[in-house]
Coordinates of C-alpha atoms in Angstrom, one line a residue:
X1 CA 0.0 0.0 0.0
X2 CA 1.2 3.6 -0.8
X3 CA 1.6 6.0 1.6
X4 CA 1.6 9.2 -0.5
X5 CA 3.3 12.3 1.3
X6 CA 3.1 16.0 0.0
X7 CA 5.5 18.5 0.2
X8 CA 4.4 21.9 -0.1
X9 CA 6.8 24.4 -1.9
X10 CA 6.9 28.1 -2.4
X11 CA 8.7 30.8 -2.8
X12 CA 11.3 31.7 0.0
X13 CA 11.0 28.2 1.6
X14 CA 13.8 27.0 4.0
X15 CA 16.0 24.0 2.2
X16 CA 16.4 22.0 4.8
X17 CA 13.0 22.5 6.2
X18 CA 11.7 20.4 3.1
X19 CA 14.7 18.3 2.4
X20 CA 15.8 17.3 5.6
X21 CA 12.3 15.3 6.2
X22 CA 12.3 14.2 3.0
X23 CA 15.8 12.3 3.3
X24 CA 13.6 10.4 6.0
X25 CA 10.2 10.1 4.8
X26 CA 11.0 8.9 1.3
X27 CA 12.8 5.8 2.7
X28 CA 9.8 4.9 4.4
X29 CA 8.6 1.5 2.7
X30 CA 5.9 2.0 0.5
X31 CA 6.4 5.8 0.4
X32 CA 6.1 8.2 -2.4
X33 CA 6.4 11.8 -1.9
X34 CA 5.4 14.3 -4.4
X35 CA 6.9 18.3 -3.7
X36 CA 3.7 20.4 -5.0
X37 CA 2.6 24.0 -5.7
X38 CA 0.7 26.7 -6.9
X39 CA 2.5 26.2 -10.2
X40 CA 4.7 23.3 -11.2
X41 CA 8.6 24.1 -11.7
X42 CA 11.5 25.0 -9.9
X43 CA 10.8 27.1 -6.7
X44 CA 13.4 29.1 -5.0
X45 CA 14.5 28.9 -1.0
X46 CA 14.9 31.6 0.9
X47 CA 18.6 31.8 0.0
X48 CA 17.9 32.4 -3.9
X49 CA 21.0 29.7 -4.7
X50 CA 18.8 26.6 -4.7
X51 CA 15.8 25.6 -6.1
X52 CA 13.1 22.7 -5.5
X53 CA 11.1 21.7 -8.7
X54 CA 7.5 21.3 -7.6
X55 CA 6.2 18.3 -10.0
X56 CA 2.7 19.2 -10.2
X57 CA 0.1 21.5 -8.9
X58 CA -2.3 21.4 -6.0
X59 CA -4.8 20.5 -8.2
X60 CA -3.2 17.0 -9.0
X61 CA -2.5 16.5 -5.3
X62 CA -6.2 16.5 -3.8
X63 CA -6.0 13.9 -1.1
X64 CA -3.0 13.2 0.4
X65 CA -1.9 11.0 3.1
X66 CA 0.4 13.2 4.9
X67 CA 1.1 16.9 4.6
X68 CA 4.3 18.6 5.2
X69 CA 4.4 22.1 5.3
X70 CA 8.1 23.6 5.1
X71 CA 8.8 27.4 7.0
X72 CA 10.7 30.1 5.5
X73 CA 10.7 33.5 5.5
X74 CA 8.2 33.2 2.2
X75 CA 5.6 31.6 4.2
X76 CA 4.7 35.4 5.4
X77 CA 3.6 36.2 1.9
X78 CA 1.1 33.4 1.8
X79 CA -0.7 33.7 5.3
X80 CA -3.5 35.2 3.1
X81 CA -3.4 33.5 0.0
X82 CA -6.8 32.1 -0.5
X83 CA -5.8 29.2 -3.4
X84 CA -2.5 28.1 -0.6
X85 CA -5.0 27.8 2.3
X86 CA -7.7 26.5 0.6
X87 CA -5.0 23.6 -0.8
X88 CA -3.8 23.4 2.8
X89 CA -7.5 22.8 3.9
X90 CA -8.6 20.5 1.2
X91 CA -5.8 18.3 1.5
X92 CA -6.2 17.8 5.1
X93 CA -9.5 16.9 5.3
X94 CA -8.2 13.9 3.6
X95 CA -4.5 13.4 5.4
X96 CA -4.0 11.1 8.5
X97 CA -1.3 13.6 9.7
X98 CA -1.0 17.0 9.2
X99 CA 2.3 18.3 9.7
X100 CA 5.1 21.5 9.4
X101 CA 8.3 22.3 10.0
X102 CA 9.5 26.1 11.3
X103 CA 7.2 28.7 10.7
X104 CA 5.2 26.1 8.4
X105 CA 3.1 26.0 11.0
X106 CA 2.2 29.4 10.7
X107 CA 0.6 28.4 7.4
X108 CA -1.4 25.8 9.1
X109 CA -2.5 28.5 11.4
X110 CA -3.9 30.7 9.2
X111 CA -5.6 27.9 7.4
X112 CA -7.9 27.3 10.3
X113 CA -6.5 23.7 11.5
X114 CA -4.4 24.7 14.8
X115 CA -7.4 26.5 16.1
X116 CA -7.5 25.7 20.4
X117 CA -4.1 23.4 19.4
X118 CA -1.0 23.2 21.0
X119 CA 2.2 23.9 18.5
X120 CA 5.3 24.8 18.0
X121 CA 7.6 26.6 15.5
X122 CA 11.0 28.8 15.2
X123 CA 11.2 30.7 18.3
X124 CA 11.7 34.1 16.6
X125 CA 7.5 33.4 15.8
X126 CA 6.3 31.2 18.2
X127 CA 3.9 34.3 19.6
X128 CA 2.6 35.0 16.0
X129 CA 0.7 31.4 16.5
X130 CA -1.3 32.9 18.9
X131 CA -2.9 35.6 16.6
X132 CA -4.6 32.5 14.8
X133 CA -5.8 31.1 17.5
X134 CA -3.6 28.1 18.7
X135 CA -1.8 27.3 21.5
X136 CA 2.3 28.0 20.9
X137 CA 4.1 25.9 22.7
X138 CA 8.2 26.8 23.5
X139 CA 10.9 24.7 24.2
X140 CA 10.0 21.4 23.0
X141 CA 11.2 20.3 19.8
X142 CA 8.2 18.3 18.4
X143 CA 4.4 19.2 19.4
X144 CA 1.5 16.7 18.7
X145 CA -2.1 17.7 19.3
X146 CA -4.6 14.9 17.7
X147 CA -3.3 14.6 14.3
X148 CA -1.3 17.6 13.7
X149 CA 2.4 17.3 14.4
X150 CA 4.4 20.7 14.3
X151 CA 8.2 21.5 14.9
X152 CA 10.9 23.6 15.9
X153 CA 13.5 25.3 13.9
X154 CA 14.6 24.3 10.3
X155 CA 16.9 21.5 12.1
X156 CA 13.9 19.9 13.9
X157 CA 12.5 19.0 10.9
X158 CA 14.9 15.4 10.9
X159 CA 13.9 14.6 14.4
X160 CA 10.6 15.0 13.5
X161 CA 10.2 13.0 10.5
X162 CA 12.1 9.9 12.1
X163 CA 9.4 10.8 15.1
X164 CA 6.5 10.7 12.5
X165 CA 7.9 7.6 10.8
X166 CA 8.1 5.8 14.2
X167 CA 4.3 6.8 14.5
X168 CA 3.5 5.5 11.4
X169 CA 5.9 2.4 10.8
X170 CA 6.9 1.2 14.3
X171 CA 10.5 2.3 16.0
X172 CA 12.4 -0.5 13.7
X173 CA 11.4 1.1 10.6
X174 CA 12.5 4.5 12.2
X175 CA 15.6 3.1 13.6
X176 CA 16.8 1.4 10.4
X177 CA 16.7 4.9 8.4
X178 CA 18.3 6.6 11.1
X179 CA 21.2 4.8 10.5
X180 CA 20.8 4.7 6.9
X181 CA 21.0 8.1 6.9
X182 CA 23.7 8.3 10.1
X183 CA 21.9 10.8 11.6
X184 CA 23.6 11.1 14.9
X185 CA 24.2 14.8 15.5
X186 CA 27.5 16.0 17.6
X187 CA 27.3 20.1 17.1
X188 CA 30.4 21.7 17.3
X189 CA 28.9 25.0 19.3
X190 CA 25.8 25.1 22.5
X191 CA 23.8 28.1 20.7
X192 CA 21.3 25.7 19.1
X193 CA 18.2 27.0 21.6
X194 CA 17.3 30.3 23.2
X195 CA 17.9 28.1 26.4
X196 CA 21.6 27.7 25.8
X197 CA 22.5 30.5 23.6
X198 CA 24.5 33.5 24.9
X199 CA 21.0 36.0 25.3
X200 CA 23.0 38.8 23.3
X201 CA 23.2 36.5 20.5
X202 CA 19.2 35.9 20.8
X203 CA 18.9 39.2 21.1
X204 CA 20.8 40.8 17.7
X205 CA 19.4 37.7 16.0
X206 CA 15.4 38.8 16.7
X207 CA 16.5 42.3 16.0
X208 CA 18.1 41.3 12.9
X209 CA 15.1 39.3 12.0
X210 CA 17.8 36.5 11.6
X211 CA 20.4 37.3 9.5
X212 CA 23.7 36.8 10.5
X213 CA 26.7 39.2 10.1
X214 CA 29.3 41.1 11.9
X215 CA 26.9 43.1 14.5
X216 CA 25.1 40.2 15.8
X217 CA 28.0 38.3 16.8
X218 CA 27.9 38.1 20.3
X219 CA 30.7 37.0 22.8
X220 CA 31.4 33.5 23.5
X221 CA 30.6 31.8 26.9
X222 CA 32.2 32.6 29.3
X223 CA 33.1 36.2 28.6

């Protein structure tokens, strides 16, 4: 039986929001994931150096079985965008699981389905949840509420497809494509939360709306 997950592209998406759960959820047995959007083609990330080609529209994409909804700083321009939250809507009244990475979750948000729902996303706009109506949730990597998984930060989104897939295919199925994949994560530096990041750095981040560069560089620990 097919298992058929879509991936939802658009313009100014995070890579690795999209990419890093496909490298798990494609391996899934059975799997086939399809990247859609408003238009078929490539679609830029927020970084305007790589591209995603989007195979076919929404309207070939109707009734999926799992949703993924990628952040990036492009997801802000479609918080209103009837035909994108109508999509979102349609295909989840057919999913089994509903899910984002980032500030995907936004989109999800503004679509109606996190309504009275815990959640989570990138901490720079975990308080923008609650202008839709859900619940935002901090500090915790992966949020479930009924069928609607969300995550943290652009990295999150490979912890939370091996989460999803052990939901779906058991921990042995999860397991084996961790290790396929080697995912066993040793980062070099502490700043990967607000809760162990120097707060200057948290601070010139959120006022830099998160770009990176010589005034937002804040001392190391321990100075």
């Amino acid at each position: 039986m097919t298992t058929k997950i879509a991936v939802l592209l658009y313009d100014g998406f995070t890579a690795l929001d999209a990419v890093g759960p496909y490298e798990v959820l494609s391996r899934i047995p059975g799997a086939e994931v399809v990247f859609t959007a408003a238009r078929p083609g490539p679609v830029r990330t927020d970084m305007g150096s790589l591209a995603l080609t989007a195979d076919v529209p929404f309207s070939e994409v109707p009734d999926p079985d799992v949703l993924l909804v990628p952040g990036g700083p492009g997801c802000a321009a479609l918080l209103d965008d009837r035909p994108t939250l109508d999509w979102i809507r349609t295909a989840d009244a057919a999913t089994t699981w509903t899910t984002s990475v980032c500030s995907g979750s936004l989109l999800l948000a503004a679509a109606g389905l996190l309504t009275g729902r815990r959640a989570t996303s990138h901490w720079i706009c975990l308080d923008m949840l609650e202008a839709y109506g859900a619940t935002p949730v901090g500090g915790e990597r992966i949020v479930v509420d009924g069928k609607y998984g969300t995550s943290a930060g652009v990295s999150a989104g490979i912890d939370f497809a091996l989460h999803m897939t052990g939901r779906m295919c058991g921990a042995q199925v999860a397991e084996a494509i961790q290790l396929v994949i080697e995912y066993a994560p040793e980062p070099p530096y502490s700043t990967g939360s607000t809760a162990s990041a120097p707060p200057g750095l948290v601070e010139a981040l959120r006022a830099s709306n998160l770009v990176v560069g010589r005034n937002n560089q804040a001392a190391p620990h321990g100075n």
